[in-house]
Amino acid sequence: MRQVTTPREEQPLPTAVTSTEGEALAIEVLQLRARNEQLERALVSRAVIDQARGMVMALAPCSSHRAWGLLVEVSQHCNVKLRDVAAVLVATTNDETLPAPIQQELRRALRRLRTEVRR
């Protein structure tokens, strides 16, 4: 019976790494770690934004797309990152209050949305 090997098994393993190769590998590892951290933060932010989107959809019956747009509007008008707007909105489920500027802008955006729906 013939044994099948993968291309990886056929390649000889390096026995030593030169200093420039080691430096390049270290830089690559640092870059990959930074990218991994960014992706982890993005996943957490996305979950909070999706929760806030659901809350907007419940407050003012609208589509997911329109709820996203409303959150973006609030974010832009308040000059606050979208993930931060979403986080403070979701925090209201734990009896925390919305910061006044976000609360005012959210009310305005909900009023505009309701006006659009009535037309």
Coordinates of C-alpha atoms in Angstrom, one line a residue:
M1 CA 0.0 0.0 0.0
R2 CA 1.4 3.4 -1.0
Q3 CA 1.4 6.2 1.6
V4 CA 0.2 9.6 0.4
T5 CA 1.9 12.7 1.7
T6 CA 0.8 16.2 1.6
P7 CA 3.0 18.9 0.0
R8 CA 3.6 20.3 3.5
E9 CA 5.1 17.0 4.6
E10 CA 7.4 16.9 1.6
Q11 CA 9.0 20.3 2.3
P12 CA 11.9 20.3 4.7
L13 CA 11.4 22.2 7.9
P14 CA 13.7 25.2 8.3
T15 CA 16.3 24.6 10.9
A16 CA 17.3 28.2 11.6
V17 CA 15.9 31.6 11.1
T18 CA 18.1 34.5 10.2
S19 CA 17.9 37.7 12.2
T20 CA 16.2 39.6 9.3
E21 CA 13.7 36.8 8.9
G22 CA 13.1 36.8 12.6
E23 CA 12.5 40.5 12.6
A24 CA 10.1 40.2 9.7
L25 CA 8.2 37.4 11.5
A26 CA 8.0 39.5 14.7
I27 CA 6.6 42.5 12.7
E28 CA 4.1 40.2 11.0
V29 CA 3.0 38.7 14.3
L30 CA 2.5 42.2 15.8
Q31 CA 0.5 43.2 12.8
L32 CA -1.6 40.1 12.9
R33 CA -2.3 40.6 16.6
A34 CA -3.3 44.2 16.0
R35 CA -5.6 43.1 13.2
N36 CA -7.1 40.4 15.4
E37 CA -7.8 43.0 18.2
Q38 CA -9.5 45.3 15.7
L39 CA -11.7 42.4 14.4
E40 CA -12.7 41.5 18.0
R41 CA -13.7 45.1 18.8
A42 CA -15.6 45.3 15.5
L43 CA -17.6 42.1 16.4
V44 CA -18.5 43.5 19.8
S45 CA -19.4 46.9 18.3
R46 CA -21.5 45.2 15.7
A47 CA -23.5 43.2 18.2
V48 CA -24.3 46.4 20.2
I49 CA -25.3 48.3 17.1
D50 CA -27.6 45.4 16.0
Q51 CA -29.2 45.5 19.5
A52 CA -29.8 49.3 19.2
R53 CA -31.2 48.8 15.7
G54 CA -33.7 46.3 17.1
M55 CA -34.7 48.8 19.8
V56 CA -35.3 51.5 17.2
M57 CA -37.3 49.1 15.1
A58 CA -39.5 48.4 18.2
L59 CA -39.8 52.2 19.2
A60 CA -40.8 53.3 15.7
P61 CA -42.0 50.4 13.6
C62 CA -39.6 50.6 10.7
S63 CA -37.3 48.4 8.6
S64 CA -33.9 47.4 9.7
H65 CA -32.4 49.6 7.0
R66 CA -34.3 52.6 8.2
A67 CA -33.3 52.0 11.8
W68 CA -29.7 51.9 10.8
G69 CA -30.1 55.2 9.0
L70 CA -31.7 56.7 12.0
L71 CA -28.8 55.6 14.3
V72 CA -26.4 57.0 11.7
E73 CA -28.2 60.4 11.7
V74 CA -28.1 60.6 15.5
S75 CA -24.4 59.7 15.5
Q76 CA -23.6 62.4 12.9
H77 CA -25.7 65.1 14.4
C78 CA -24.3 64.5 17.8
N79 CA -20.7 64.0 16.5
V80 CA -20.5 60.7 18.5
K81 CA -19.3 57.4 17.0
L82 CA -22.2 55.1 16.0
R83 CA -21.0 52.4 18.3
D84 CA -21.1 54.8 21.3
V85 CA -24.6 56.0 20.4
A86 CA -25.7 52.3 20.2
A87 CA -24.0 51.5 23.5
V88 CA -25.8 54.3 25.4
L89 CA -29.1 53.4 23.8
V90 CA -28.7 49.7 24.8
A91 CA -27.6 50.8 28.3
T92 CA -31.0 52.3 28.8
T93 CA -32.3 48.7 29.3
N94 CA -30.3 48.7 32.5
D95 CA -32.0 51.9 33.8
E96 CA -29.2 54.2 32.6
T97 CA -30.2 57.5 31.1
L98 CA -29.3 58.7 27.6
P99 CA -27.0 61.8 27.5
A100 CA -29.1 64.9 26.8
P101 CA -27.8 65.6 23.3
I102 CA -28.3 62.0 22.1
Q103 CA -31.8 61.9 23.7
Q104 CA -32.8 65.2 21.9
E105 CA -31.5 64.1 18.6
L106 CA -33.1 60.6 18.9
R107 CA -36.4 62.3 19.6
R108 CA -36.0 64.5 16.5
A109 CA -35.0 61.6 14.3
L110 CA -38.0 59.5 15.6
R111 CA -40.3 62.4 14.9
R112 CA -38.9 62.8 11.3
L113 CA -39.3 59.1 10.8
R114 CA -42.9 59.1 12.0
T115 CA -43.7 62.1 9.7
E116 CA -42.2 60.2 6.8
V117 CA -44.3 57.1 7.5
R118 CA -47.5 59.2 7.6
R119 CA -46.9 60.6 4.2

